[in-house]
Coordinates of C-alpha atoms and ligand atoms in Angstrom, one line a residue:
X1451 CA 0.0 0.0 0.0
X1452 CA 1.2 3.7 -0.7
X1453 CA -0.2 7.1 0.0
X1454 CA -0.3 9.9 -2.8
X1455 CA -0.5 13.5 -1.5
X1456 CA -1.5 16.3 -3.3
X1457 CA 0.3 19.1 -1.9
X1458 CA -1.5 21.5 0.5
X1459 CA -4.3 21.8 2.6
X1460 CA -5.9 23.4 5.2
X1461 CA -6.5 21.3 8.1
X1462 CA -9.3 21.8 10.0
X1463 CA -11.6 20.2 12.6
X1464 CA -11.9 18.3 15.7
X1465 CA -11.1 15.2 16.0
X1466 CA -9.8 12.0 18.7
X1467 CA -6.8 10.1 17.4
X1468 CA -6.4 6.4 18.7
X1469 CA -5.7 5.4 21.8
X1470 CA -1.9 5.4 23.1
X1471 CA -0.4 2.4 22.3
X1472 CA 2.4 2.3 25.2
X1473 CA -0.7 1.9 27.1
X1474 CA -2.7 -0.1 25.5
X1475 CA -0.1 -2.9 25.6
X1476 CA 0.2 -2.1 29.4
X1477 CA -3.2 -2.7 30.2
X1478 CA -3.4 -6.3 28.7
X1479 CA -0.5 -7.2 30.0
X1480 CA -1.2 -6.0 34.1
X1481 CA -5.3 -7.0 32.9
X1482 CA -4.2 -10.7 32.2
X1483 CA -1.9 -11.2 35.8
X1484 CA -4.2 -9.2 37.6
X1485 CA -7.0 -10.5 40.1
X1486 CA -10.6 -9.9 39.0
X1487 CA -12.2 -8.6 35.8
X1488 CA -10.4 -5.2 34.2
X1489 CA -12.7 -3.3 31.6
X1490 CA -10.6 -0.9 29.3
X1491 CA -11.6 1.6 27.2
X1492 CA -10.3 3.6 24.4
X1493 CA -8.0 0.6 23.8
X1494 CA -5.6 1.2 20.3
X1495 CA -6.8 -1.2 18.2
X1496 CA -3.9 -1.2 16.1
X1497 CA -1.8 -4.4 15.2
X1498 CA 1.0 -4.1 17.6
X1499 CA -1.3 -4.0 20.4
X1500 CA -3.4 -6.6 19.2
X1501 CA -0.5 -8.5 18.7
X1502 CA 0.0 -8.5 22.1
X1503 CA -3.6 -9.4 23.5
X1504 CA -3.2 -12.2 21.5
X1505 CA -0.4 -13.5 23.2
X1506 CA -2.5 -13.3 26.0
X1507 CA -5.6 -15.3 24.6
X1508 CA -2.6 -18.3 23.5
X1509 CA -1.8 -18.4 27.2
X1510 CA -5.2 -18.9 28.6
X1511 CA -6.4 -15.7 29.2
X1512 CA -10.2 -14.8 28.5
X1513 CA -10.7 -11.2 26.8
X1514 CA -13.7 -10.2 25.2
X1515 CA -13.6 -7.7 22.0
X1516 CA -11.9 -5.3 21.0
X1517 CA -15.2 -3.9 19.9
X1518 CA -15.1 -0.1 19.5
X1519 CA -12.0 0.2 21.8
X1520 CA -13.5 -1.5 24.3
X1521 CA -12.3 -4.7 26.4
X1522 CA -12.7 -7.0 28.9
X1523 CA -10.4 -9.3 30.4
X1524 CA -10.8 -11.5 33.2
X1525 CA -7.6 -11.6 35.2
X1526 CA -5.7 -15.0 36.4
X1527 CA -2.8 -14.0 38.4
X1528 CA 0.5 -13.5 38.0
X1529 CA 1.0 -17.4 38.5
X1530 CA -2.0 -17.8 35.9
X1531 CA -0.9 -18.4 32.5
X1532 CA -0.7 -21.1 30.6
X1533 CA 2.1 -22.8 28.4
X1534 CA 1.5 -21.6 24.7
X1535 CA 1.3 -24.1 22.2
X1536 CA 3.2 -22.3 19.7
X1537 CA 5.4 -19.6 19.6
X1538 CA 4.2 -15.9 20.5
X1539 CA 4.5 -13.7 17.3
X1540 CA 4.7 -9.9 18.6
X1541 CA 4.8 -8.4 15.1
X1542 CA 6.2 -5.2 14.9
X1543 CA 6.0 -4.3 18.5
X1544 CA 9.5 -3.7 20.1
X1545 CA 7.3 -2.8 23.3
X1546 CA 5.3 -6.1 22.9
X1547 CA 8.5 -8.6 23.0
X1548 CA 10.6 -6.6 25.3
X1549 CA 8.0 -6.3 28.0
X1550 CA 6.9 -9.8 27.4
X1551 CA 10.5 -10.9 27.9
X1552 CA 10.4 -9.3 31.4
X1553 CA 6.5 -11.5 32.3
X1554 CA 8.0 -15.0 30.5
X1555 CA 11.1 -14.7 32.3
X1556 CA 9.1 -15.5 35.6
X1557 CA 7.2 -18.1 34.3
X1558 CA 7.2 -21.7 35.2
X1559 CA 6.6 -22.8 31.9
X1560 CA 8.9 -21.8 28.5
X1561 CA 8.4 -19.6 25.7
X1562 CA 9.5 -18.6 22.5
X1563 CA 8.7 -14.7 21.4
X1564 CA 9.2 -13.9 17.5
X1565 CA 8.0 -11.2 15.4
X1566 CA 8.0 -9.8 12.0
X1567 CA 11.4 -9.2 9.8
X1568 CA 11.6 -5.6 11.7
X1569 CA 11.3 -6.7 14.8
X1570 CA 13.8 -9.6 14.6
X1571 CA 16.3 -7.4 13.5
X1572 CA 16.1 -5.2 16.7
X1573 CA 18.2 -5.5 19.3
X1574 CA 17.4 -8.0 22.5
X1575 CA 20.4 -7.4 24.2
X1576 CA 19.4 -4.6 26.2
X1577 CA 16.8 -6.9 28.1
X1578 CA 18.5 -10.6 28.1
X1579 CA 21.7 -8.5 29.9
X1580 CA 19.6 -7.8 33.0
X1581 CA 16.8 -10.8 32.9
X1582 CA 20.0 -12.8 32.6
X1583 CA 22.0 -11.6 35.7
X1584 CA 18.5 -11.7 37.3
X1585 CA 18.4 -15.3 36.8
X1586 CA 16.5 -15.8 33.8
X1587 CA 18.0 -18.1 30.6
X1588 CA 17.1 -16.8 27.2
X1589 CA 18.6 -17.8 24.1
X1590 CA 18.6 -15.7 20.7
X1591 CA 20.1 -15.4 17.3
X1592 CA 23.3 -13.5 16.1
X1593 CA 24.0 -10.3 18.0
X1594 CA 20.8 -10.7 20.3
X1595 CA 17.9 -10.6 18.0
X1596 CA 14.2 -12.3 17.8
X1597 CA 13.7 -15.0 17.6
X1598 CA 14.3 -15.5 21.6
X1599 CA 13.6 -18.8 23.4
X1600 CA 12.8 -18.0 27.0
X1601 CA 13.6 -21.0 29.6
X1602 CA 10.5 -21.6 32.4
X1603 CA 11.0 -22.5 35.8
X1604 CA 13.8 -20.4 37.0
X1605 CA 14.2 -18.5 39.8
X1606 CA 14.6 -14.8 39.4
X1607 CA 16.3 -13.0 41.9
X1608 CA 16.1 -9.1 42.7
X1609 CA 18.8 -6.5 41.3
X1610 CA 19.6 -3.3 40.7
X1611 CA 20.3 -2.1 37.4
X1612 CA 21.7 1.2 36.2
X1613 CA 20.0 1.3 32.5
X1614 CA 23.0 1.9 30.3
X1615 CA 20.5 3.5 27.9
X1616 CA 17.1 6.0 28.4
X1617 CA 14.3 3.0 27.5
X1618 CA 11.2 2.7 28.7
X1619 CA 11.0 -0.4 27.0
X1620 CA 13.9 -2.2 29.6
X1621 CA 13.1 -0.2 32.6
X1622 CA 9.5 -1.9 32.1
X1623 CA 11.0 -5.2 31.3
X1624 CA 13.3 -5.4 34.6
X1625 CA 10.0 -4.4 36.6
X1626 CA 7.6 -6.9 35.1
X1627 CA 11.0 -9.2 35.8
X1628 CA 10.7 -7.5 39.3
X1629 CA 7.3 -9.2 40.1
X1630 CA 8.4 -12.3 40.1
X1631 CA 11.7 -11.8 42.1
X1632 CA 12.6 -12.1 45.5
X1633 CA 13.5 -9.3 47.6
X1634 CA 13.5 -5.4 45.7
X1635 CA 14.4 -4.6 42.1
X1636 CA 15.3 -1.4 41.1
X1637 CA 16.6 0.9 38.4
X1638 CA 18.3 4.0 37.9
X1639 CA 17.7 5.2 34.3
X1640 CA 20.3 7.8 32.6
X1641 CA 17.2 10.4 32.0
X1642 CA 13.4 10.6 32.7
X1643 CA 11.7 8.2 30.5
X1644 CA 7.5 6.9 29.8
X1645 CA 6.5 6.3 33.5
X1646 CA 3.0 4.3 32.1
X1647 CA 4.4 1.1 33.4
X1648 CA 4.6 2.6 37.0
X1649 CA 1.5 4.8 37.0
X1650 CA -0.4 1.6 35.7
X1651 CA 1.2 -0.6 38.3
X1652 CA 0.3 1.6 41.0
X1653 CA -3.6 1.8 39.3
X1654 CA -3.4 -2.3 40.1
X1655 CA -3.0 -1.6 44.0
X1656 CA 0.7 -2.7 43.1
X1657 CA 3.0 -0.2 45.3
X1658 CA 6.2 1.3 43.3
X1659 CA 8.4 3.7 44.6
X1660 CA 10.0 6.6 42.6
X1661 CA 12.5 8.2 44.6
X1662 CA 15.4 11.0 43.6
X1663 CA 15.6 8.9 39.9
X1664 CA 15.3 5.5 41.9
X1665 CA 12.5 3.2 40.9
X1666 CA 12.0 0.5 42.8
X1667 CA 9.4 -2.5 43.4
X1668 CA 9.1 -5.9 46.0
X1669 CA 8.6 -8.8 44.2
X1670 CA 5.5 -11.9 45.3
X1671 CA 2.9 -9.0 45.5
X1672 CA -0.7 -9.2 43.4
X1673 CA -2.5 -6.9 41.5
X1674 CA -6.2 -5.7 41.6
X1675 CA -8.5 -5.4 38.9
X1676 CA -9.0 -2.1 37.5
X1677 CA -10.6 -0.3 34.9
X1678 CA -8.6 1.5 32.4
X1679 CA -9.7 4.7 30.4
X1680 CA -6.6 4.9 27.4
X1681 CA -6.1 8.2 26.3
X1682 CA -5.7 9.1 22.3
X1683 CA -1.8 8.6 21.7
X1684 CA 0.3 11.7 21.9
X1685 CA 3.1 10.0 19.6
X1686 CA -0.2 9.6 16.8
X1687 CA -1.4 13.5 17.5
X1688 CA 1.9 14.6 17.0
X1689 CA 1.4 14.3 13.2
X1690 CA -1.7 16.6 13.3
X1691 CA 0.3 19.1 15.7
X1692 CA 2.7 19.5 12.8
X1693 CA 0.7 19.1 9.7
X1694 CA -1.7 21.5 11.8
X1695 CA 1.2 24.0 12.5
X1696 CA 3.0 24.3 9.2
X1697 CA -0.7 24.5 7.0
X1698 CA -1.6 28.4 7.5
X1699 CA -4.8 28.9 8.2
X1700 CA -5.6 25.5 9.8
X1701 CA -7.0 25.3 13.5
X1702 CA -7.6 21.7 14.9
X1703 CA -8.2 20.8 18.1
X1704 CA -6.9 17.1 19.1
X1705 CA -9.0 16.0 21.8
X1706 CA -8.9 13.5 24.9
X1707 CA -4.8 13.9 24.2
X1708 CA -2.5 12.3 26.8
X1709 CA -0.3 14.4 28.0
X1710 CA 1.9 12.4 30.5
X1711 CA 5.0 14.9 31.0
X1712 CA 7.3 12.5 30.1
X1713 CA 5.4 12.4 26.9
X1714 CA 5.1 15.9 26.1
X1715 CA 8.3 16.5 24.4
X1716 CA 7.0 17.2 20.9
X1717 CA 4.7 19.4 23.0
X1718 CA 7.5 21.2 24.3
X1719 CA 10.2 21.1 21.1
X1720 CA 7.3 22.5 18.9
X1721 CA 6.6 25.6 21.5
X1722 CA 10.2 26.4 21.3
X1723 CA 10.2 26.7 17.5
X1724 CA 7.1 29.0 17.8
X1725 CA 4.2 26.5 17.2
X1726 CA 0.9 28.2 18.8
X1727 CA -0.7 24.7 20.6
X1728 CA -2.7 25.5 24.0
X1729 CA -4.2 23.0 26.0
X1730 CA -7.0 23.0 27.5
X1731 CA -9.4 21.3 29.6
X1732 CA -6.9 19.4 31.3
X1733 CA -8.2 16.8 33.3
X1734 CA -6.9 13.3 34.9
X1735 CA -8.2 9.5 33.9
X1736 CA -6.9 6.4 35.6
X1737 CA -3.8 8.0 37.0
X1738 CA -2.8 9.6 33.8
X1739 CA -3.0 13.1 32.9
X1740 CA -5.3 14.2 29.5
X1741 CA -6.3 17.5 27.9
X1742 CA -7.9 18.9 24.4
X1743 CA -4.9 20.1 22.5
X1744 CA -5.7 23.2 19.8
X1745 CA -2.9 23.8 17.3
X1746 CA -3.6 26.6 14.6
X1747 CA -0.7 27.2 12.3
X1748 CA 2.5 29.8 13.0
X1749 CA 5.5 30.2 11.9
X1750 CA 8.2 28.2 13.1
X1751 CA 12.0 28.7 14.2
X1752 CA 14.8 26.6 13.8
X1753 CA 16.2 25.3 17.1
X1754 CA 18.5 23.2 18.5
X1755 CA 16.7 20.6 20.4
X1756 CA 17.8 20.6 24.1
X1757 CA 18.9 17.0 25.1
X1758 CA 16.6 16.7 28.0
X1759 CA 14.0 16.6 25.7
X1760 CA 15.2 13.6 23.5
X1761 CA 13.4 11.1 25.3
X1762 CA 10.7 12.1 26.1
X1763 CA 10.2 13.0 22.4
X1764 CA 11.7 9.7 20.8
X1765 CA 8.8 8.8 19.0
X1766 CA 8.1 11.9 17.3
X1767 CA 11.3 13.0 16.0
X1768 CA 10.4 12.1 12.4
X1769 CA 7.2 14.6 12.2
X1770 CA 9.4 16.9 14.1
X1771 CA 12.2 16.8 11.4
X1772 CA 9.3 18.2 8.9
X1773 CA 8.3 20.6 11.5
X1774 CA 12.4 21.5 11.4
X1775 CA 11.9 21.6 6.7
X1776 CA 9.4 24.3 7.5
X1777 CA 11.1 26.0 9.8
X1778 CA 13.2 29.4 8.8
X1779 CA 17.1 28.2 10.0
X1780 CA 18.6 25.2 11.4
X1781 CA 17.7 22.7 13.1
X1782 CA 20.1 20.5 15.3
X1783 CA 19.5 17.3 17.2
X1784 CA 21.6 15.3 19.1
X1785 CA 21.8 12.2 21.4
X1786 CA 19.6 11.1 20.0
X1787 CA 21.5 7.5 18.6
X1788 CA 18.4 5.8 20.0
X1789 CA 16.6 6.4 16.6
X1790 CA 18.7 3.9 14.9
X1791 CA 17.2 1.3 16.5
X1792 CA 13.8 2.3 16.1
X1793 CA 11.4 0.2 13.5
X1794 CA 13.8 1.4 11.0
X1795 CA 16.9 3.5 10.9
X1796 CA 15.3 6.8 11.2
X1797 CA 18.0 9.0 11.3
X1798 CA 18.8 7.8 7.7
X1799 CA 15.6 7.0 6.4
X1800 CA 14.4 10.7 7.0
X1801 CA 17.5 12.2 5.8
X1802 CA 17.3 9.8 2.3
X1803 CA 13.2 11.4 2.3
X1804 CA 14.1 15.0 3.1
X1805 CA 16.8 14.6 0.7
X1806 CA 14.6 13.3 -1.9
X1807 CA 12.0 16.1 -1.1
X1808 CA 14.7 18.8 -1.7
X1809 CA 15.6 19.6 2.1
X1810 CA 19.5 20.1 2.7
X1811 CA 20.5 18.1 5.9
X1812 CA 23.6 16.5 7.5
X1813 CA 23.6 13.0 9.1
X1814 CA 25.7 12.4 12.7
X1815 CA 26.0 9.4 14.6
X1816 CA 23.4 10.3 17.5
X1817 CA 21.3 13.1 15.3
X1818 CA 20.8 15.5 12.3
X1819 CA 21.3 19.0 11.3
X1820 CA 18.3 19.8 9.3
X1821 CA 17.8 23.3 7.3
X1822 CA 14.2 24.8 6.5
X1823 CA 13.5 24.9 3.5
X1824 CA 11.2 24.6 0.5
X1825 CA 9.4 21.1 0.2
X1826 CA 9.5 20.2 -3.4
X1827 CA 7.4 16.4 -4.8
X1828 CA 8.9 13.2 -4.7
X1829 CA 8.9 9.7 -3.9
X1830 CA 10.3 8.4 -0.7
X1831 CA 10.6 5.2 1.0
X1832 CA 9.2 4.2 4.5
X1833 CA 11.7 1.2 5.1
X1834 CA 8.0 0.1 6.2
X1835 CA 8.1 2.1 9.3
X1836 CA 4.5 3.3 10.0
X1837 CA 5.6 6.7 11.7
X1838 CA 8.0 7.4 8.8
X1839 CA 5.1 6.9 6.4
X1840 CA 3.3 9.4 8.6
X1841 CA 5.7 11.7 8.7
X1842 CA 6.0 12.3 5.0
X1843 CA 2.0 12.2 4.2
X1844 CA 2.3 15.4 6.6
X1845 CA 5.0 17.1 4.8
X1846 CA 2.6 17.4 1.6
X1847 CA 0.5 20.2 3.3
X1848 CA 3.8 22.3 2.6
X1849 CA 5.1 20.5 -1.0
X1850 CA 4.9 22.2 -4.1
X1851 CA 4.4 18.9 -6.1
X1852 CA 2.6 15.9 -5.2
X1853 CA 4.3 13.3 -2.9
X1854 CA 4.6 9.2 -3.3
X1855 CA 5.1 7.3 0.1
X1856 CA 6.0 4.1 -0.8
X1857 CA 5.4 0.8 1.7
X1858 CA 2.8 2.4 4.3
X1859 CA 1.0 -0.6 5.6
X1860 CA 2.8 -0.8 8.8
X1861 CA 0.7 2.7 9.2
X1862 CA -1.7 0.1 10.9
X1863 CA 0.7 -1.3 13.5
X1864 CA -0.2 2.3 15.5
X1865 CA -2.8 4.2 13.6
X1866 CA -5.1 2.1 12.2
X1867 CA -7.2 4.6 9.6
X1868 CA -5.0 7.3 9.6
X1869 CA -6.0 8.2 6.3
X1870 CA -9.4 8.7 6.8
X1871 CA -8.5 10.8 9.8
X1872 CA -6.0 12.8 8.2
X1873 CA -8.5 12.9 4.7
X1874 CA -11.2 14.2 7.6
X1875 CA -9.3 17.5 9.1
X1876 CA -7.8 18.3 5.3
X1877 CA -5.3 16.5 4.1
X1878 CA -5.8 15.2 0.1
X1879 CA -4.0 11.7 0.9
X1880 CA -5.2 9.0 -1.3
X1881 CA -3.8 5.2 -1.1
X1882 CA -3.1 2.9 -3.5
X1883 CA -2.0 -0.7 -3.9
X1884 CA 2.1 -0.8 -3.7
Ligands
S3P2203 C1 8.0 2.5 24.5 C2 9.2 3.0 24.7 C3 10.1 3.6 23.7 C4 9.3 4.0 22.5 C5 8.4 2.9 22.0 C6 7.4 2.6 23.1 C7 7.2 1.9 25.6 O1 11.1 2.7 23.3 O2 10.2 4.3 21.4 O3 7.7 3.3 20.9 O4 6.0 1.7 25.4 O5 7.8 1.6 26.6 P1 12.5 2.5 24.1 O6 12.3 2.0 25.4 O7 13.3 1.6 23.2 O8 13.1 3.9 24.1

C-alpha cells in the first residue's frame, strides 16, 4: 500500500486520534496477571497492540472484544498463565516482546517470542543482559535478535540495574521481571523516560516507589483489577500538531490527548520553535494526565533541540524533522542515537526522504542538522516504518508537487485509519496498492 499526497491543505476540525499504544499494551498485559475482571476503554486497536492481547488469549487468558476500543479481560494472576502451544508472534512491537521478555522470564513454563522481519532485527540485548543476571536463561540469534527462546521454571532474583541507555522499553521489562523476584528490584535510568508502566502498576493496587531517579518494586505482591480509560496517543497527534502548525490557516483541536509529561516532548520542542498549541481542559483518567490540545498554524523557528527533551520526544522526532523543513534556519538534534534502533533506521531514512523532497540536511551518529527549507514532490521510502510513512503524508500540506510514500501498511501497527483521519481534518491523501 502507498499514500499519494496532493500538496497543500488546510487542516481543519476536531477530531480523537487512537488510543496510546504504550498503554494499551500495558493494560493487557497487568489486565491478564491481575486479580478480577479489568474493563478498558479507548484501547488502540492497532496491530501491535493486538498482537500483544493475543499473546495473552494463546496463554489462557479470556478477553472479550476489541469492539469499539472497548475490552474486557478476566484476570488469572500473576501465577495464571498457561504454556502456549506455539510460539508468541509480537509483530512489529518492540514494546510487545521486550516487555513480554520481562513477564516469560518468571514463568514456570517456557516460551518462544518472535516477530516480524523488523522486529527480529532489533536488538534483545538490552533486556537478556539484565533478565540474565536476574536469573532468567534466554537464548537468541546472532547479536541478540528475535527470535528469543525463554527458559520456564527459573528462579529470578532481585537486582539493581543502572539502564545503560534511556528506555522505557527495559526499565518496564526489569520491573515486570521485578514481580516475580525475591527481595526489591530497582533501576536508575540515565534520563526521565514513559512512566506508564509505573503509574499503571500503582492503578493495580501494586506499590512502586520513585525516589530522587530511583524506581524501585518488591517482588511476590498481586495486583487488583481495575478499569482503564486509554487516552488518544500523543506520539499519533503529533502528526496533526505539525501538519496542523506548518498548513496556514488551519485550527484543529486534538481532543482526549495524553499528555503524560514525560510524553510531552514534541509538546515542548514544537513551542520552542514558535508553534501556537494551548491546552486546555486538562483533566486526569486512571492516574494519567489528558487535555484537548488546539494547534492553529504559525511560523516556526529553527532550534537546537535541548537533550533533555530527547526522550521524552523519541517517538516523534520524524514529524518533528518536517516541522524542522518548514522552519526558517537550522535545526540541530543530538543524542539522539536511540533512533537507529527504532522500527527502522530513522536517522537515515528521513535524511534519504528530506533529501529526496529537496531539504539540505547533515547525518551524525546520535542526530541531524536539518535546514528549512522549501518542500519540493517526490517519492520516498518508509523502510515500512509506520511513523515514517506518517511523517512524509504530513509534509505534503507544505510541497509544491505531489508526494509518493511508498510501503505504508505498517501505518496500521499504531494508527489504524489514519488516512481517513488525516482525509477528515484536510489532508488530500489517497492510497493505493504498492
Ligand atoms: C515505548 C518505549 C520507547 C518507544 C516505544 C514505546 C514503551 O522505546 O520508542 O515506541 O511503550 O515503553 P525505548 O524503550 O526503546 O526507548
Amino acid at each position: 500500500m502507498q499514500f499519494k499526497l496532493v500538496p497543500g491543505g488546510v487542516l481543519t476540525g476536531e477530531v480523537r486520534v487512537p488510543g496510546d499504544k504504550s498503554i494499551s499494551h500495558r493494560c493487557v498485559m497487568l489486565g491478564a496477571l491481575a486479580q478480577g475482571m479489568t474493563r478498558i476503554s479507548g484501547f488502540l486497536e492497532g496491530e501491535d497492540a493486538l498482537a500483544t492481547l493475543a499473546a495473552f488469549r494463546a496463554m489462557g487468558v479470556e478477553i472479550e472484544g476489541p469492539s469499539q476500543g472497548n475490552v474486557t479481560i478476566t484476570g488469572v494472576g500473576l501465577r495464571g498463565l498457561r504454556a502456549p502451544t506455539e510460539p508468541l508472534d509480537l509483530g512489529n512491537a518492540g514494546t510487545g516482546m521486550r516487555l513480554l521478555c520481562g513477564l516469560m522470564a518468571g514463568q514456570a513454563f517456557s516460551t518462544e517470542l518472535t516477530g516480524d522481519a523488523s522486529l527480529c532485527s532489533r536488538p534483545m540485548g538490552r533486556v537478556i543482559d539484565p533478565l540474565t543476571t536476574m536469573g532468567a536463561s534466554i537464548r537468541s540469534t546472532e547479536g541478540g535478535r528475535p527470535p528469543l527462546n525463554i527458559e520456564g521454571g527459573r528462579k529470578l532474583r532481585s537486582i539493581h540495574y543502572d539502564l545503560p541507555m534511556a528506555s522505557a522499553q527495559v526499565k518496564s521489562c526489569v520491573l515486570l521481571a521485578g514481580l516475580y523476584s525475591e527481595g526489591r528490584t530497582s533501576i536508575t535510568e540515565p534520563a526521565p523516560t514513559r512512566d506508564h508502566t509505573e503509574r499503571m502498576l500503582r492503578g493495580f493496587g501494586y506499590p512502586v516507589q520513585a525516589d530522587a531517579g530511583v524506581i524501585s518494586l518488591q517482588g511476590g505482591g498481586a495486583l487488583q483489577a481495575c478499569d482503564i480509560d486509554v487516552p488518544a496517543d500523543i506520539s499519533s497527534a503529533a502528526f496533526f500538531l505539525v501538519a496542523a502548525s506548518i498548513a496556514p490557516g488551519s485550527d484543529v483541536l486534538l481532543t482526549h490527548v495524553g499528555i503524560n509529561p514525560t510524553r510531552t516532548g514534541v509538546i515542548n520542542i514544537l513551542k520552542m520553535m514558535g508553534a501556537d498549541l494551548t491546552l486546555e481542559n486538562r483533566r486526569e483518567v486512571g492516574g494519567e494526565p489528558v487535555a484537548d490540545i488546539r494547534v492553529r498554524s504559525a511560523i516556526l523557528q529553527g532550534i537546537e533541540i535541548p537533550a533533555d527533551q530527547v526522550p521524552l520526544a523519541i517517538d516523534e522526532f520524524p514529524v518533528l524533522f518536517i516541522a524542522a523543513a518548514c522552519a526558517r534556519g537550522r535545526t540541530v538534534l543530538r543524542g539522539a542515537e536511540e533512533l537507529r534502533v527504532k522500527e527502522s533506521d530513522r536517522i537515515a531514512a528521513m535524511a534519504e526522504g528530506l533529501s529526496a523532497l529537496g531539504i539540505q540536511n547533515a547525518v551524525l551518529e546520535d542526530g541531524i542538522i536539518i535546514e528549512g527549507g522549501t518542500l519540493g514532490g517526490g517519492v520516498v521510502e518508509t523502510y515500512q516504518d509506520h511513523r515514517i510513512a506518517m511523517s512524509f503524508a504530513v509534509a505534503a500540506v507544505r510541497a509544491e508537487a505531489e508526494i509518493t510514500v511508498l510501503n505504508c501498511d505498517h501505518v496500521a501497527t499504531s494508527f489504524p485509519d489514519f488516512q481517513g483521519l488525516a482525509r477528515r481534518l484536510g489532508l488530500q491523501i489517497s492510497v493505493e496498492a504498492g
